């Protein structure tokens, strides 16, 4: 059993991003409609937000609805938005109690007005939280976000160096949430699906066959454990070689 401070140490300063995949298959295997999978997915999201907050994760980004998800049947889209509203309604008080802050990323101009209203309300009511920074990606496409950020940066700063352009782009895309350290995808597929492409350039990728509705605190901890066992080199040589070579250039 870990102490509270050990638990908080597990996730200190990390940005964890999650592609919550497998709701539909989870439901199909039980002979249920896909919407029942999304409903169970909502409960999983609530569990993981709680666990991330307890583990001292700095930023958690959840991929709830991609811009390509508009291609799904209208009743499924309606259910997902209904669940998103329920999530925000249910979570606001708990997020405040935990000192967490909610931010929604993605396009807002195509969202139903009722969804937009509750997003703005939840963001305002949690704005002063200094604990977990919870980001929920809705109508989100990383390629669109990169194209938009590049357009804004190049019209505001037309003649900057590439290096400055890179930092400005990262700031425009990620704000204070910064680059992704660990990207988890449930549901057995191994792809990024247009999620945080720039911000995940050096993310450690963790794929699990667990369907999202079955993903729990122990699975989240297992992903953090796997992350801690990885050596992050950011293109440099392994740490052990650096010591042997005495930092030779
Ligand atoms: C992927 O499963 C999940 C989604 C498209 C998004 C819906 C997610 C939720 C409702 C979880 C709740 C989350 C929040 C933050 C409210 P899929 O339908 O693609 O599954 P499949 O690959 O098995 O078909």
Short mmCIF file of C-alpha atoms and ligand atoms in Angstrom, two decimals:
data_model
loop_
_atom_site.label_atom_id
_atom_site.label_comp_id
_atom_site.label_asym_id
_atom_site.label_seq_id
_atom_site.Cartn_x
_atom_site.Cartn_y
_atom_site.Cartn_z
CA UNK A 1 0.00 0.00 0.00
CA UNK A 2 1.53 3.29 -1.07
CA UNK A 3 1.47 6.36 1.13
CA UNK A 4 -0.42 9.40 -0.11
CA UNK A 5 2.80 11.26 -0.86
CA UNK A 6 4.18 8.25 -2.80
CA UNK A 7 0.96 8.16 -4.82
CA UNK A 8 1.19 11.85 -5.60
CA UNK A 9 4.83 11.35 -6.58
CA UNK A 10 3.72 8.76 -9.17
CA UNK A 11 2.20 11.33 -11.40
CA UNK A 12 3.87 14.56 -10.45
CA UNK A 13 4.13 17.02 -13.31
CA UNK A 14 2.93 14.53 -15.91
CA UNK A 15 0.63 15.26 -18.82
CA UNK A 16 -1.33 12.08 -19.59
CA UNK A 17 -3.61 11.87 -22.63
CA UNK A 18 -6.18 9.13 -23.17
CA UNK A 19 -7.93 7.84 -26.31
CA UNK A 20 -10.97 6.19 -24.71
CA UNK A 21 -11.71 3.51 -27.28
CA UNK A 22 -13.84 0.36 -27.20
CA UNK A 23 -17.23 1.52 -25.91
CA UNK A 24 -19.08 0.14 -28.95
CA UNK A 25 -17.37 -3.27 -28.88
CA UNK A 26 -17.84 -3.53 -25.11
CA UNK A 27 -21.58 -3.09 -25.65
CA UNK A 28 -21.77 -5.40 -28.70
CA UNK A 29 -20.13 -8.23 -26.74
CA UNK A 30 -22.92 -7.95 -24.21
CA UNK A 31 -25.69 -7.77 -26.79
CA UNK A 32 -26.33 -4.14 -25.85
CA UNK A 33 -26.73 -1.03 -28.04
CA UNK A 34 -23.57 1.04 -28.61
CA UNK A 35 -25.06 3.82 -26.50
CA UNK A 36 -24.92 1.50 -23.45
CA UNK A 37 -21.16 1.30 -24.07
CA UNK A 38 -20.88 5.08 -24.05
CA UNK A 39 -22.88 5.20 -20.83
CA UNK A 40 -20.45 2.74 -19.20
CA UNK A 41 -17.62 4.79 -20.75
CA UNK A 42 -18.85 7.84 -18.86
CA UNK A 43 -18.50 5.95 -15.55
CA UNK A 44 -14.95 4.92 -16.55
CA UNK A 45 -14.07 8.55 -17.32
CA UNK A 46 -15.25 9.61 -13.87
CA UNK A 47 -13.11 6.87 -12.24
CA UNK A 48 -10.01 7.89 -14.17
CA UNK A 49 -10.42 11.60 -13.43
CA UNK A 50 -10.57 10.72 -9.74
CA UNK A 51 -7.53 8.43 -9.97
CA UNK A 52 -5.49 10.97 -11.96
CA UNK A 53 -6.28 13.64 -9.40
CA UNK A 54 -5.25 11.32 -6.51
CA UNK A 55 -2.04 10.33 -8.33
CA UNK A 56 -1.03 13.98 -8.64
CA UNK A 57 -1.21 14.07 -12.44
CA UNK A 58 -0.71 17.66 -13.59
CA UNK A 59 -2.77 17.47 -16.78
CA UNK A 60 -5.17 14.82 -18.10
CA UNK A 61 -6.54 15.16 -21.64
CA UNK A 62 -9.47 12.88 -22.58
CA UNK A 63 -10.50 12.39 -26.22
CA UNK A 64 -14.29 12.42 -25.99
CA UNK A 65 -15.45 13.35 -29.52
CA UNK A 66 -13.29 13.75 -32.60
CA UNK A 67 -14.21 15.97 -35.53
CA UNK A 68 -14.50 12.75 -37.56
CA UNK A 69 -17.07 11.38 -35.09
CA UNK A 70 -19.70 13.64 -36.75
CA UNK A 71 -19.87 10.80 -39.31
CA UNK A 72 -21.62 8.55 -36.78
CA UNK A 73 -25.40 8.02 -36.82
CA UNK A 74 -27.31 11.02 -35.42
CA UNK A 75 -28.86 9.12 -32.46
CA UNK A 76 -25.40 7.98 -31.32
CA UNK A 77 -24.06 11.54 -31.56
CA UNK A 78 -27.05 12.81 -29.57
CA UNK A 79 -26.38 10.23 -26.84
CA UNK A 80 -22.68 11.15 -26.66
CA UNK A 81 -23.54 14.84 -26.26
CA UNK A 82 -26.19 14.01 -23.69
CA UNK A 83 -23.54 12.05 -21.76
CA UNK A 84 -21.01 14.87 -22.09
CA UNK A 85 -23.53 17.24 -20.55
CA UNK A 86 -24.20 14.73 -17.77
CA UNK A 87 -20.47 14.35 -17.19
CA UNK A 88 -19.97 18.10 -16.87
CA UNK A 89 -23.04 18.48 -14.63
CA UNK A 90 -21.97 15.62 -12.37
CA UNK A 91 -18.31 16.52 -12.28
CA UNK A 92 -18.37 20.26 -11.58
CA UNK A 93 -18.84 19.93 -7.83
CA UNK A 94 -16.36 17.05 -7.53
CA UNK A 95 -13.78 18.92 -9.60
CA UNK A 96 -14.15 21.99 -7.41
CA UNK A 97 -13.81 19.92 -4.25
CA UNK A 98 -10.60 18.43 -5.63
CA UNK A 99 -9.27 21.81 -6.74
CA UNK A 100 -9.29 20.61 -10.36
CA UNK A 101 -9.80 22.85 -13.37
CA UNK A 102 -11.73 21.89 -16.49
CA UNK A 103 -10.95 23.07 -20.00
CA UNK A 104 -12.58 21.90 -23.22
CA UNK A 105 -10.40 21.86 -26.33
CA UNK A 106 -11.61 21.64 -29.93
CA UNK A 107 -14.01 23.58 -32.12
CA UNK A 108 -16.93 25.23 -30.36
CA UNK A 109 -18.83 26.68 -33.31
CA UNK A 110 -20.56 23.37 -34.19
CA UNK A 111 -21.57 22.34 -30.66
CA UNK A 112 -25.24 22.40 -29.60
CA UNK A 113 -25.99 25.58 -27.62
CA UNK A 114 -26.92 23.63 -24.45
CA UNK A 115 -23.57 21.83 -24.52
CA UNK A 116 -21.70 25.07 -25.07
CA UNK A 117 -23.51 26.70 -22.14
CA UNK A 118 -22.60 23.93 -19.69
CA UNK A 119 -18.99 23.88 -20.92
CA UNK A 120 -18.65 27.61 -20.29
CA UNK A 121 -20.34 27.29 -16.88
CA UNK A 122 -18.09 24.42 -15.77
CA UNK A 123 -14.96 26.16 -17.03
CA UNK A 124 -15.91 29.34 -15.16
CA UNK A 125 -16.77 27.50 -11.95
CA UNK A 126 -13.49 25.56 -11.87
CA UNK A 127 -11.24 28.28 -13.30
CA UNK A 128 -9.32 28.83 -10.08
CA UNK A 129 -8.42 25.17 -9.43
CA UNK A 130 -4.71 24.57 -8.90
CA UNK A 131 -4.82 20.77 -8.86
CA UNK A 132 -5.49 18.52 -11.83
CA UNK A 133 -5.92 20.35 -15.14
CA UNK A 134 -8.60 18.25 -16.86
CA UNK A 135 -8.93 18.82 -20.60
CA UNK A 136 -11.75 17.21 -22.54
CA UNK A 137 -11.36 17.18 -26.33
CA UNK A 138 -14.71 17.70 -28.08
CA UNK A 139 -15.08 18.22 -31.86
CA UNK A 140 -11.31 17.97 -31.86
CA UNK A 141 -8.92 17.38 -34.76
CA UNK A 142 -5.20 17.78 -34.19
CA UNK A 143 -4.52 18.54 -37.84
CA UNK A 144 -7.13 21.32 -37.78
CA UNK A 145 -5.63 22.67 -34.53
CA UNK A 146 -2.12 22.71 -36.03
CA UNK A 147 -3.33 24.41 -39.22
CA UNK A 148 -5.23 27.05 -37.21
CA UNK A 149 -2.28 27.68 -34.85
CA UNK A 150 0.16 27.96 -37.79
CA UNK A 151 -2.17 30.49 -39.45
CA UNK A 152 -2.45 32.60 -36.28
CA UNK A 153 1.27 32.51 -35.49
CA UNK A 154 2.40 33.35 -39.03
CA UNK A 155 0.00 36.27 -39.39
CA UNK A 156 0.95 37.67 -35.95
CA UNK A 157 4.71 36.99 -36.33
CA UNK A 158 5.44 36.85 -40.08
CA UNK A 159 9.26 36.74 -39.93
CA UNK A 160 10.44 34.70 -36.94
CA UNK A 161 13.11 31.99 -36.86
CA UNK A 162 12.04 28.34 -37.15
CA UNK A 163 13.04 27.81 -33.53
CA UNK A 164 10.80 30.66 -32.35
CA UNK A 165 8.04 29.43 -34.67
CA UNK A 166 8.23 26.00 -33.02
CA UNK A 167 7.92 27.44 -29.51
CA UNK A 168 5.10 29.78 -30.53
CA UNK A 169 3.27 26.88 -32.15
CA UNK A 170 3.64 24.71 -29.07
CA UNK A 171 2.35 27.56 -26.93
CA UNK A 172 -0.59 28.17 -29.29
CA UNK A 173 -1.47 24.47 -29.40
CA UNK A 174 -0.87 23.32 -25.87
CA UNK A 175 -0.93 26.47 -23.74
CA UNK A 176 0.24 25.68 -20.24
CA UNK A 177 -0.65 21.98 -20.54
CA UNK A 178 2.55 21.46 -22.56
CA UNK A 179 3.71 18.33 -24.33
CA UNK A 180 2.18 14.93 -23.64
CA UNK A 181 4.32 12.58 -21.51
CA UNK A 182 2.17 9.47 -21.69
CA UNK A 183 -0.52 8.67 -24.24
CA UNK A 184 -2.83 5.76 -23.39
CA UNK A 185 -5.16 4.12 -25.91
CA UNK A 186 -7.64 1.48 -24.80
CA UNK A 187 -9.61 -0.92 -27.02
CA UNK A 188 -6.73 -2.75 -28.71
CA UNK A 189 -6.21 -0.43 -31.71
CA UNK A 190 -2.77 1.10 -32.19
CA UNK A 191 -3.17 4.48 -33.83
CA UNK A 192 -3.32 8.17 -32.88
CA UNK A 193 -6.56 9.08 -34.69
CA UNK A 194 -5.70 12.77 -35.16
CA UNK A 195 -5.17 13.35 -31.42
CA UNK A 196 -2.50 15.75 -30.08
CA UNK A 197 -0.07 14.96 -32.92
CA UNK A 198 2.34 17.84 -32.32
CA UNK A 199 2.15 17.67 -28.54
CA UNK A 200 2.83 13.89 -28.56
CA UNK A 201 6.04 14.05 -30.60
CA UNK A 202 7.97 12.47 -27.70
CA UNK A 203 5.10 10.94 -25.75
CA UNK A 204 5.48 7.39 -24.51
CA UNK A 205 2.70 5.35 -26.11
CA UNK A 206 0.78 2.76 -24.08
CA UNK A 207 -1.75 0.52 -25.80
CA UNK A 208 -4.02 -1.87 -23.94
CA UNK A 209 -6.63 -4.37 -25.14
CA UNK A 210 -8.88 -3.39 -22.23
CA UNK A 211 -12.10 -1.80 -23.54
CA UNK A 212 -12.62 1.70 -22.15
CA UNK A 213 -15.68 0.87 -19.98
CA UNK A 214 -13.56 -1.79 -18.18
CA UNK A 215 -10.58 0.53 -17.67
CA UNK A 216 -10.13 1.27 -13.99
CA UNK A 217 -7.75 2.80 -11.46
CA UNK A 218 -5.51 -0.30 -11.43
CA UNK A 219 -5.16 -0.13 -15.24
CA UNK A 220 -4.30 3.56 -15.03
CA UNK A 221 -1.64 2.78 -12.40
CA UNK A 222 -0.26 -0.03 -14.62
CA UNK A 223 0.15 2.48 -17.45
CA UNK A 224 1.97 4.88 -15.10
CA UNK A 225 4.22 2.02 -13.94
CA UNK A 226 5.07 1.12 -17.54
CA UNK A 227 5.81 4.80 -18.23
CA UNK A 228 8.19 4.98 -15.28
CA UNK A 229 10.12 1.94 -16.58
CA UNK A 230 10.72 3.56 -19.97
CA UNK A 231 13.87 5.54 -20.61
CA UNK A 232 13.03 8.80 -22.34
CA UNK A 233 15.93 9.91 -24.51
CA UNK A 234 14.39 12.64 -26.69
CA UNK A 235 16.73 11.63 -29.51
CA UNK A 236 19.90 11.51 -27.36
CA UNK A 237 21.91 8.39 -26.45
CA UNK A 238 20.88 6.21 -23.45
CA UNK A 239 21.78 7.66 -20.06
CA UNK A 240 24.18 4.73 -19.30
CA UNK A 241 26.17 5.42 -22.50
CA UNK A 242 26.36 9.11 -21.70
CA UNK A 243 28.08 8.23 -18.38
CA UNK A 244 30.48 5.70 -20.04
CA UNK A 245 31.47 8.19 -22.72
CA UNK A 246 31.91 10.92 -20.15
CA UNK A 247 29.62 13.21 -22.08
CA UNK A 248 31.81 13.03 -25.26
CA UNK A 249 30.41 15.23 -28.05
C1 LIG B 1 -14.92 5.40 -28.31
O1 LIG B 1 -15.62 4.22 -28.37
C2 LIG B 1 -15.52 6.47 -27.53
C3 LIG B 1 -16.06 7.62 -28.05
C4 LIG B 1 -16.29 7.89 -29.46
C5 LIG B 1 -16.40 8.77 -27.25
C6 LIG B 1 -17.44 8.66 -26.24
C7 LIG B 1 -16.84 8.61 -24.91
C8 LIG B 1 -17.56 8.64 -23.82
C9 LIG B 1 -19.03 8.81 -23.86
C10 LIG B 1 -16.88 8.48 -22.55
C11 LIG B 1 -17.26 9.61 -21.66
C12 LIG B 1 -16.22 10.58 -21.61
C13 LIG B 1 -16.36 11.81 -21.14
C14 LIG B 1 -15.19 12.67 -20.89
C15 LIG B 1 -17.67 12.35 -20.86
P1 LIG B 1 -16.09 3.69 -29.80
O2 LIG B 1 -17.53 4.02 -29.95
O3 LIG B 1 -15.23 4.22 -30.88
O4 LIG B 1 -15.87 2.15 -29.59
P2 LIG B 1 -15.62 1.05 -30.71
O5 LIG B 1 -14.26 1.32 -31.31
O6 LIG B 1 -15.65 -0.23 -29.93
O7 LIG B 1 -16.72 1.15 -31.71
#
